[in-house]
Structure formats: structure tokens, C-alpha cells
Short mmCIF file of C-alpha atoms in Angstrom, two decimals:
data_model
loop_
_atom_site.label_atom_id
_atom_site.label_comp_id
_atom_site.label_asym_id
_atom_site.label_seq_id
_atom_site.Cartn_x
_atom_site.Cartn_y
_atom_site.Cartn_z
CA UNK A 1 -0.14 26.61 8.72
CA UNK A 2 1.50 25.16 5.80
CA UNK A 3 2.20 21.99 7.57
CA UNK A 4 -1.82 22.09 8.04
CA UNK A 5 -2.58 22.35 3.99
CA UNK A 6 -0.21 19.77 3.44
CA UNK A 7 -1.55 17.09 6.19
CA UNK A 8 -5.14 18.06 4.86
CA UNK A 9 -4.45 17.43 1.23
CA UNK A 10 -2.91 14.28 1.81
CA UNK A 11 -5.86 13.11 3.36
CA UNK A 12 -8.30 14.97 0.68
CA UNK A 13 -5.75 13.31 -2.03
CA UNK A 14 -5.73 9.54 0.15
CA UNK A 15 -9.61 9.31 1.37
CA UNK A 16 -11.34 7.85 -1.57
CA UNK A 17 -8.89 5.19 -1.85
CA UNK A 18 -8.47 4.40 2.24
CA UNK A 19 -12.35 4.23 2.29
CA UNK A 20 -12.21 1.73 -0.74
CA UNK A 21 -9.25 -0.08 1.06
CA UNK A 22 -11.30 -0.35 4.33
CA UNK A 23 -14.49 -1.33 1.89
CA UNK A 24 -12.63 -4.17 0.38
CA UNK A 25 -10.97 -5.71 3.69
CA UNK A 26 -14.22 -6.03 4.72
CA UNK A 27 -15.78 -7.49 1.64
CA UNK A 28 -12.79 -9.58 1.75
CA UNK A 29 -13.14 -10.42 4.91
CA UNK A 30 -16.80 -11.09 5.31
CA UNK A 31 -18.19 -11.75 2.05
CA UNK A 32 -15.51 -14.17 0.31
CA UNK A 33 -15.09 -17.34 1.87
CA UNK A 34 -11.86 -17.76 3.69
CA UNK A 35 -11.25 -21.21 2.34
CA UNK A 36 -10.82 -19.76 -1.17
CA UNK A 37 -8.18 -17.10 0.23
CA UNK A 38 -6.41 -19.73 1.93
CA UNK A 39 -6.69 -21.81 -0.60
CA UNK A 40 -5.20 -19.28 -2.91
CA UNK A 41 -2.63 -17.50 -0.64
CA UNK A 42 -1.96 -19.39 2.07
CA UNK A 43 1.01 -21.76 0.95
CA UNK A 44 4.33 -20.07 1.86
CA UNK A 45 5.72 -21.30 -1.16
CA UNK A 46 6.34 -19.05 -4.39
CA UNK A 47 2.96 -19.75 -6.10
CA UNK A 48 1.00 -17.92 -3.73
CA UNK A 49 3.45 -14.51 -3.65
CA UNK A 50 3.49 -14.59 -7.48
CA UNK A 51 -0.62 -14.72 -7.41
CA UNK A 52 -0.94 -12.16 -4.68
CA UNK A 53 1.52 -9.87 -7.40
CA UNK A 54 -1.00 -10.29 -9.74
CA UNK A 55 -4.38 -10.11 -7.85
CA UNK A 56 -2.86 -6.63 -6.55
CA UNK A 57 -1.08 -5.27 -9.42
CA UNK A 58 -4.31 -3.98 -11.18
CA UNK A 59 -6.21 -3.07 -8.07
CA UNK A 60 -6.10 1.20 -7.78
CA UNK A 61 -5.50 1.59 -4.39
CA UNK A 62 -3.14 3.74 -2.75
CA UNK A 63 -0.02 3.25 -0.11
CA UNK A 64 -2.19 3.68 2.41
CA UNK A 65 -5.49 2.21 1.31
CA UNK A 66 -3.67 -1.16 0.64
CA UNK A 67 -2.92 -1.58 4.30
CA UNK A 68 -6.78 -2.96 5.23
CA UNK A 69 -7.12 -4.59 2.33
CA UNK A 70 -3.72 -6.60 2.95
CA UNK A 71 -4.65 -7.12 6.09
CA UNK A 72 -7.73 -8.66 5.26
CA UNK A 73 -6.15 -10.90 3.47
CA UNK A 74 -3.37 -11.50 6.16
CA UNK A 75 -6.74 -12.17 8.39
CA UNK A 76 -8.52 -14.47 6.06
CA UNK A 77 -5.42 -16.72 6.01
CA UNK A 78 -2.99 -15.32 3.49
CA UNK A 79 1.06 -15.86 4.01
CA UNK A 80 2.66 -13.34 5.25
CA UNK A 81 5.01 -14.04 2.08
CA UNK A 82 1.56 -13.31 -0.19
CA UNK A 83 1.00 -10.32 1.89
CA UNK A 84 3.38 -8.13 1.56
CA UNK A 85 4.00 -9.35 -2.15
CA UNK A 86 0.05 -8.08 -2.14
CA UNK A 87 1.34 -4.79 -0.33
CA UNK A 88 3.57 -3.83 -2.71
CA UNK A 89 2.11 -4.96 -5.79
CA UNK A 90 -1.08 -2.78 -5.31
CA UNK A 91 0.47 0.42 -4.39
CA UNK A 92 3.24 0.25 -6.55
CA UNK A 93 0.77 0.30 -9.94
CA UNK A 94 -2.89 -0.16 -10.92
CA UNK A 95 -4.93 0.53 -13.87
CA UNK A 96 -5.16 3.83 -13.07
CA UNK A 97 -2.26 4.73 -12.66
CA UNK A 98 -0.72 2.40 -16.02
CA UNK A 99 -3.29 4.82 -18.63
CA UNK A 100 -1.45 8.09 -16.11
CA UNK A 101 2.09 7.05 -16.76
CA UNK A 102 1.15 6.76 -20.15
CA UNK A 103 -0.43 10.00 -20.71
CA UNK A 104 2.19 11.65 -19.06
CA UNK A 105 5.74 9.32 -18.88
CA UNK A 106 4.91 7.69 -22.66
CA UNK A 107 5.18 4.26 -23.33
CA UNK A 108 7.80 3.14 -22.11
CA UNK A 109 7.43 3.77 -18.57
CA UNK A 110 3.76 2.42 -18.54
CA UNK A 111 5.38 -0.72 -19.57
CA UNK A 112 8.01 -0.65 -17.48
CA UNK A 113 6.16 0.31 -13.97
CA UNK A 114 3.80 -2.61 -13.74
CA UNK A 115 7.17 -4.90 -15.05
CA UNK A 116 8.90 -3.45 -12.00
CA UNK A 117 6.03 -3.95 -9.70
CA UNK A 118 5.36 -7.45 -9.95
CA UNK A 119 9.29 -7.77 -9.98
CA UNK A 120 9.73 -6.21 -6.64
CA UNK A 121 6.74 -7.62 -5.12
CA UNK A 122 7.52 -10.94 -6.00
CA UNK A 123 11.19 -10.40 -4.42
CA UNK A 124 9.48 -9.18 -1.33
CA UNK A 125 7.64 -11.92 -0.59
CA UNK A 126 9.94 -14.46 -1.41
CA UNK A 127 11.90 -12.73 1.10
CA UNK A 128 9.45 -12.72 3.61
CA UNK A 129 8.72 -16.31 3.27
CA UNK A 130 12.54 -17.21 3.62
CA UNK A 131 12.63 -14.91 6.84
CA UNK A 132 10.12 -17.00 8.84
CA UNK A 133 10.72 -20.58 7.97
CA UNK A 134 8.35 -21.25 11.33
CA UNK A 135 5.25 -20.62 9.49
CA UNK A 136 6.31 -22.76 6.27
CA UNK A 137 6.71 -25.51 8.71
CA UNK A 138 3.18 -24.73 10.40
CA UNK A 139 1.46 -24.25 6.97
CA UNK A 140 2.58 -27.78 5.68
CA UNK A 141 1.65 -29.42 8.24
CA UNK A 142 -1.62 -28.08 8.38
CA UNK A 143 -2.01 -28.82 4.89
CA UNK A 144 -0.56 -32.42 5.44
CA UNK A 145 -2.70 -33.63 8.01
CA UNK A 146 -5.81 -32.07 6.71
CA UNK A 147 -6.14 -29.98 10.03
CA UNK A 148 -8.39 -27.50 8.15
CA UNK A 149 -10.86 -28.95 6.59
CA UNK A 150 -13.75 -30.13 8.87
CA UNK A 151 -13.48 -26.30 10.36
CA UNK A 152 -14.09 -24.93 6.72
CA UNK A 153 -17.08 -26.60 6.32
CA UNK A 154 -18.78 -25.87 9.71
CA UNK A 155 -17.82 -22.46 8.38
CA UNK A 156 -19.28 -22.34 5.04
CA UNK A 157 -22.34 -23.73 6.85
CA UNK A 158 -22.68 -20.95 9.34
CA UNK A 159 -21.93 -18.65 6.33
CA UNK A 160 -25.22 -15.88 7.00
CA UNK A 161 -26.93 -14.91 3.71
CA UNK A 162 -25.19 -12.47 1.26
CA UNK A 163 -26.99 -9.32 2.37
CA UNK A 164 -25.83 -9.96 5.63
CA UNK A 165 -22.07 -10.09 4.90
CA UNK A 166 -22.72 -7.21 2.96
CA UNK A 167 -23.91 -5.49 6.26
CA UNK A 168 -21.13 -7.17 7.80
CA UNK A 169 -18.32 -6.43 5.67
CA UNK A 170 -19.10 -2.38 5.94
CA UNK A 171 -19.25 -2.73 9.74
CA UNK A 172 -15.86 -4.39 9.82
CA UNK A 173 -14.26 -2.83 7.34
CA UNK A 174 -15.25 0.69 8.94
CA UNK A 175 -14.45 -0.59 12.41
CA UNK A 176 -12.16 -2.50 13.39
CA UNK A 177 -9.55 -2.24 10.22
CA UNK A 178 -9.77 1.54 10.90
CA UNK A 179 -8.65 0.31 14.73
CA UNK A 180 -6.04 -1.37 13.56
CA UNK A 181 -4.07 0.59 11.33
CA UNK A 182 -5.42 4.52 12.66
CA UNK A 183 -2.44 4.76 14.40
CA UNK A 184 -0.05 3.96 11.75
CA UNK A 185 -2.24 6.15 9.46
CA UNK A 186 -2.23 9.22 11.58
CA UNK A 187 1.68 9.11 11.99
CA UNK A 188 2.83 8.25 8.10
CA UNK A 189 -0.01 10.92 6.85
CA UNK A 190 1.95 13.51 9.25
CA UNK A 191 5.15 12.52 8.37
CA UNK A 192 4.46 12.67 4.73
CA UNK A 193 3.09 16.22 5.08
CA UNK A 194 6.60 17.26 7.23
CA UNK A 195 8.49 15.66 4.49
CA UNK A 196 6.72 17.76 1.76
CA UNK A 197 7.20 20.87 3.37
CA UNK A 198 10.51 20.95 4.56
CA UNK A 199 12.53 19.11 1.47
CA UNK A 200 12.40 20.80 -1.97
CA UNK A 201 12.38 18.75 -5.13
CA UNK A 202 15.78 20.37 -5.80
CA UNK A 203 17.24 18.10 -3.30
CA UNK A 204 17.06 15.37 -5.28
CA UNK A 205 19.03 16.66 -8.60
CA UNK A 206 22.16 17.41 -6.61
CA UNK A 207 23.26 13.87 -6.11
CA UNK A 208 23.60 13.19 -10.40
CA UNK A 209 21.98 10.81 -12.29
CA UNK A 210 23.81 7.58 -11.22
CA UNK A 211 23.25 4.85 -7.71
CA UNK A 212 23.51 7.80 -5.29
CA UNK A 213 20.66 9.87 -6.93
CA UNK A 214 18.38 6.40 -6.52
CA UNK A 215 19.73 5.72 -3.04
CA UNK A 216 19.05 9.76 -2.03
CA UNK A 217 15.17 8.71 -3.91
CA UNK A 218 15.07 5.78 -1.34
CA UNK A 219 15.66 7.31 1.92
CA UNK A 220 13.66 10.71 1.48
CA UNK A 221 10.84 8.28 -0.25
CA UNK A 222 11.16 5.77 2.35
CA UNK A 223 8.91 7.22 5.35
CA UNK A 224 6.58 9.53 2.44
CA UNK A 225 2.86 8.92 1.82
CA UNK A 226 2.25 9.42 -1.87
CA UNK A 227 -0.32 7.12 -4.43
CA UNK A 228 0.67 5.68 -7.48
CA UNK A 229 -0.97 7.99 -9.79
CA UNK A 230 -0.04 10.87 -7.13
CA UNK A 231 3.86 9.59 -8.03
CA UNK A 232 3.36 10.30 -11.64
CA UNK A 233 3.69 13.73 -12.67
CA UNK A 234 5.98 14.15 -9.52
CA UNK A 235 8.19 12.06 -11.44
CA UNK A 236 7.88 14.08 -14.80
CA UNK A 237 8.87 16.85 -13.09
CA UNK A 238 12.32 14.95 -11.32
CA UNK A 239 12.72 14.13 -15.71
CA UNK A 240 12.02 17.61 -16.54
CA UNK A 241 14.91 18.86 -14.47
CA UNK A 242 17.63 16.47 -15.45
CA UNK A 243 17.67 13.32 -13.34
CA UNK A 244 17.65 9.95 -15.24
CA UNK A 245 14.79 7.67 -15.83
CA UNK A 246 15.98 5.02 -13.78
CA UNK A 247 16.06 7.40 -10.50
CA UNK A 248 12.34 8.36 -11.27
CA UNK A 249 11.59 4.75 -11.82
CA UNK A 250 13.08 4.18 -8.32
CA UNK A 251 10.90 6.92 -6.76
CA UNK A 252 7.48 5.56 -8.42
CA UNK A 253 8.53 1.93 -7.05
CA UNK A 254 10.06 3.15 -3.38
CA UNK A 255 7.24 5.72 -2.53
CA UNK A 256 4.26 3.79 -2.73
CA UNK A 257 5.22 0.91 -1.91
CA UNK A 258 7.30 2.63 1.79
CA UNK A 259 5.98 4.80 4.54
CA UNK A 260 5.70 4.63 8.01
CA UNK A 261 1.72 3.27 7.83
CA UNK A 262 2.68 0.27 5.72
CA UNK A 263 5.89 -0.42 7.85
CA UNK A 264 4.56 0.46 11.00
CA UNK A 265 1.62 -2.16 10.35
CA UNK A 266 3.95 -4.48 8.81
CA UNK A 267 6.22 -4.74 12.10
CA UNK A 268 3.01 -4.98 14.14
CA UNK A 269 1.00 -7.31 12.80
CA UNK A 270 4.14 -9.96 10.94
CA UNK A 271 7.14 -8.82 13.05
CA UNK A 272 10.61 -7.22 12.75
CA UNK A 273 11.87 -9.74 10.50
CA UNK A 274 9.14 -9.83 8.01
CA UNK A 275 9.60 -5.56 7.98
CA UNK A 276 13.18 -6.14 7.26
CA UNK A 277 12.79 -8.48 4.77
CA UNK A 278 10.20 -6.40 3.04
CA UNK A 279 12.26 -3.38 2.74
CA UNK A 280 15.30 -4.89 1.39
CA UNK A 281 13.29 -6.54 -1.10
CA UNK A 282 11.63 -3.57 -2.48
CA UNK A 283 14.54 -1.19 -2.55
CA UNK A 284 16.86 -3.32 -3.74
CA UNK A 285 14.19 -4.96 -6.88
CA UNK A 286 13.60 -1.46 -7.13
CA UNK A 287 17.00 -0.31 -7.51
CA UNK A 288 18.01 -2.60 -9.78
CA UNK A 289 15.13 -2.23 -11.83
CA UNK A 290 16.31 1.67 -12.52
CA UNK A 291 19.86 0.54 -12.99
CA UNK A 292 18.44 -1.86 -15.80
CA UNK A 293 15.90 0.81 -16.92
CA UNK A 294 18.88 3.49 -17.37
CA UNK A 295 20.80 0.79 -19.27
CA UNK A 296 17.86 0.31 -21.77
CA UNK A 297 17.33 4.03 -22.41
CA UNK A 298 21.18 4.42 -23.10
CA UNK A 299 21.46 1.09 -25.40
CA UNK A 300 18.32 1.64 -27.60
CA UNK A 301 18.63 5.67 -27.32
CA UNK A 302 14.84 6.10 -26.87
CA UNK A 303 13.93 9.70 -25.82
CA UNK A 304 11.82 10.95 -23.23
CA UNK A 305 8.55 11.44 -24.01
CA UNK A 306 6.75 13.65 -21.51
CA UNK A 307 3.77 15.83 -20.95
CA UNK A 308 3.55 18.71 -18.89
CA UNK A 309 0.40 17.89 -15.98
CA UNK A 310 -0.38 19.21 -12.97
CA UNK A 311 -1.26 16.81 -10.38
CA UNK A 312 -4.23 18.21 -7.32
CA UNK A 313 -3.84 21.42 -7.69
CA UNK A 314 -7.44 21.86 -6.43
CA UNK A 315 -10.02 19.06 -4.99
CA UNK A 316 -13.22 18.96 -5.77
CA UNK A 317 -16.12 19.04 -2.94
CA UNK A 318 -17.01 15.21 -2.68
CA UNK A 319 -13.19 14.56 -1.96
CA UNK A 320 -13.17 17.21 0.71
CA UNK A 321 -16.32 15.75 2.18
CA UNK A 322 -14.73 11.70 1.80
CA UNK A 323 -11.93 13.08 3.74
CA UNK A 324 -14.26 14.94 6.49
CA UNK A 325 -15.47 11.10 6.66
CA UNK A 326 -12.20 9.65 7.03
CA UNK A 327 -11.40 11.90 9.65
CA UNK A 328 -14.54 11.55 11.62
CA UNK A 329 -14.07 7.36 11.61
CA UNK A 330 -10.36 7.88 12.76
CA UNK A 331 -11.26 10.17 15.75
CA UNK A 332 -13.80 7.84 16.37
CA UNK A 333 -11.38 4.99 17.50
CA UNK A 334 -10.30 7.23 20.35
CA UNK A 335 -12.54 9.71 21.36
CA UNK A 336 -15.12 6.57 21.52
CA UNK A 337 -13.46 4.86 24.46
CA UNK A 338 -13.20 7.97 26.21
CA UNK A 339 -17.16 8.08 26.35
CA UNK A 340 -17.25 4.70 27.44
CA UNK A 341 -14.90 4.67 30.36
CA UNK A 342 -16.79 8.20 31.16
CA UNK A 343 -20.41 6.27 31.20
CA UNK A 344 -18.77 3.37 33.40
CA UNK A 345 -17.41 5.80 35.58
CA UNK A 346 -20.94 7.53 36.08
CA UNK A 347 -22.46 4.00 36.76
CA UNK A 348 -19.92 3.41 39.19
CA UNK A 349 -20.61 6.48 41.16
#
């Protein structure tokens, strides 16, 4: 039963944003051209990581909500270096969850969490890109022999009327991106909610303040759903007990940014290598990042500045009723095929 109340209010915390992250694959997918993606994301080449950082970092969706939008992108033509730089960017930090960190962390970490964002996203694409050197090869040739072209323009001439994408874009983005990741979703949302109830935040203060207490933040973090904003008091209340700034740094980086969703999708729809080279450049930006943050706090002597919050301790009705929605469009993707091969079946007989 407990297990229950945790899996539902991590879907009640993570349904407005999924819904908005299925929303926006679509729009991206249907309503902006995918010459200007390409044309945007597409080189392998540090440019296009460093602009997916950027187009992500302010964007307020959560772990899980990023995955159809990134994939969108990934669709619409995007690197897979600019994709997961995208993936971790957006997660990681957001508007949202910048004005939350400051209310609650001060200013100092509301500086430093978007810093550290962009930092490890950009390492984790640049990673990504140097892991698969076959699609750097494919990409410049493309863009050498002007293989592309005559294609975009028969497609910005079928392009239907705006309306229609519109149309389109919820039809995708409700469809098929929720068959493509509900999976992944189903299994990180029920991890997350076994993590939560069977280790206690007390776990974490027994390894010290130093590398192990960060490396302890990484591995529990690693396969955990939690949202930016969601991160945020959890990590006032890792400062409020003892452990160093750096380590909670390290947990609002690592646990957004890492579950099993995001790497389960990652390893499906880019490959083993890409995953690899994701996660090592995430932890280890991350890391690093709270090694340097710890340094700063001990050099300059600033003190913490936090405020006591309480983070969901009730939903309201409209997020109970989102997630009822969520739900319904996840069971759809298998409970729909059983109908089907049940009508074929009767037409048969």
C-alpha cells in the first residue's frame, strides 16, 4: 500500500509536465519545420550540443517529460550529440525551478544550478558525439553534397495549413511518443516509487561530506524519477542535516537528469554507446561541479542560506485528474492492441 501512494504521487507530481512533454514533441514534430531543427541541431559538431544546452535549459519540464520532447527532436533530425545535451539540460534546471532554488537554496545555488546544467549537458553531448564518429561522417557528407535539400522543399511544400499541424501535433504527440517511451515510463516511475520507500534520507549523511557522499548521491539517484523543482527542497533538507553543498548540488544535477525512462530510451532509440557516454558525462560534470562548488563555499566562507518548504504534501484536484489522463493514454498503448487482435480474431471466425 505504501508502494501504491508513492507510484501514484509520482505520477500526480510528473503528469502535467509528461503531458506538456508529449504536447511539445508533437508541436515539435508537426508544426516546426524540420529543416530549421536540422538546420539548428543536426551538425555533430559542438555548436549544435551547446545550442541544444541552451534551448533546453529554460524549458520546465521534468526527467520524464523531456524524454518526448527529446525525442522529437532526435526525430526531426537532431544529433544524437544535441540530444542528449537537450536531455539533460532541460531536466536538470528551468525557470521554474531557478526562482525555487532561490526561494529556498538562496542565491548562490540558483546561480550555480543552471551554471552546472549547461556544464554537464554540454559534456554529455560532446561525449556522445565522440562515441559515434559514424554519424559525424554521415552528417558531413550529407551536408557536403547537398543530399538534403531538394527533399526539404518538396516538404515545406506539402507542409498542410497550421490548424492542421496543430491537429496533427496533439495526435502524435498523444500517440505514438506515448508508444514509444510507455514502457520506459512505467518501469522508471515504479522504480522511483521502490526507491522512495525503501531508502531513508538518512542513508545519505552516513557517508560524510566529501567524494563518497556525492558518489553514494549518484548511484541511489541514478535509477530515481524526481523533477527539478521536485529536487529542491529535497536538497534543503540533505543541507539541513549536515551534508555539504556540493553533495546536494550533485543530487539536483544526477537525479533529473538519470533514471531508468531517460536511459532506457536512450539505449533504445541511440544505442549502448551513446547511454554510456551520456552517463559518464553527467556524473562526472556533475561531480566535479560539487567538488568545485564545496571549494567556493570553503574559500569565500559564504553561509547557507535556506528556507524551510515543504514540497507536495497534498495535490490539488486538476493534478489528480491530469494524472487519471496520463494513465488512461498509457494503458491505452496496450490494452488497445488487445481489442484489435480480438476484432480480427472474430472476423476470422
Amino acid at each position: 500500500m505504501i508502494f501504491l501512494t508513492a507510484f501514484w504521487d509520482l505520477v500526480v507530481e510528473s503528469a502535467p509536465w509528461l503531458l506538456a512533454g508529449y504536447l511539445l514533441a508533437g508541436i515539435i514534430k508537426q508544426v516546426i519545420p524540420d529543416r530549421w531543427i536540422k538546420g539548428q541541431l543536426a551538425q555533430p559538431g559542438t555548436g549544435s550540443v551547446v545550442k541544444a544546452a541552451f534551448i533546453g535549459a529554460p524549458l520546465p519540464l521534468c526527467s520524464c517529460g523531456v524524454i518526448p520532447a527529446a525525442l522529437g527532436i532526435r526525430k526531426a533530425g537532431a544529433s544524437k550529440g544535441a540530444t542528449s545535451s537537450f536531455l539533460v539540460a532541460t531536466p536538470e534546471t528551468g525557470v521554474d525551478s531557478i526562482s525555487f532554488s532561490y526561494a529556498v537554496l538562496g542565491p548562490i545555488f540558483a546561480l550555480c544550478r543552471p551554471i552546472g546544467a549547461i556544464l554537464s549537458a554540454v559534456t554529455a553531448g560532446l561525449l556522445v558525439n565522440s562515441m559515434d564518429r559514424e554519424e559525424d561522417e554521415i552528417a558531413e557528407t550529407e551536408a557536403a553534397a547537398g543530399h538534403c535539400c531538394a527533399s526539404e522543399r518538396q516538404e515545406e511544400e506539402q507542409m498542410p495549413p497550421l490548424g492542421e499541424r496543430f491537429v496533427n501535433a496533439i495526435a502524435y504527440g498523444y500517440g505514438a511518443m506515448i508508444a514509444d517511451t510507455a514502457k520506459w515510463l512505467a518501469i522508471g516511475l515504479g522504480a522511483a516509487a521502490l526507491i522512495t520507500v525503501l531508502v531513508p534520507q538518512s542513508f545519505f549523511l552516513q557517508w560524510g561530506n566529501g567524494l563518497m557522499a556525492m558518489i553514494v548521491m549518484v548511484i541511489v539517484g541514478l535509477p530515481m524519477y524526481i523533477c527539478a523543482t521536485a529536487s529542491t527542497p529535497v536538497a534543503a533538507g540533505f543541507l539541513f542535516a549536515g551534508i555539504s553543498p556540493g553533495a546536494a548540488l550533485v543530487f539536483m544535477l544526477t537525479g533529473p537528469a538519470t533514471n531508468i525512462a531517460t536511459m532506457g530510451v536512450i539505449r533504445e532509440q541511440m544505442g549502448t554507446r551513446s547511454l554510456i557516454a551520456y552517463l559518464v558525462g553527467v556524473i562526472g560534470a556533475a561531480i566535479a561541479c560539487g567538488l568545485l562548488l564545496n571549494e567556493l563555499y570553503e574559500w569565500f566562507g559564504w553561509p547557507l542560506q535556506l528556507s524551510a518548504m515543504v514540497h507536495g504534501e497534498s495535490w490539488s484536484w486538476w493534478r489528480h485528474g491530469l494524472a487519471v489522463v496520463l494513465t488512461a493514454l498509457v494503458l491505452r498503448v496496450w490494452i488497445q492492441p488487445l481489442f484489435t487482435q480480438r476484432g480480427r480474431l472474430a472476423e476470422s471466425a
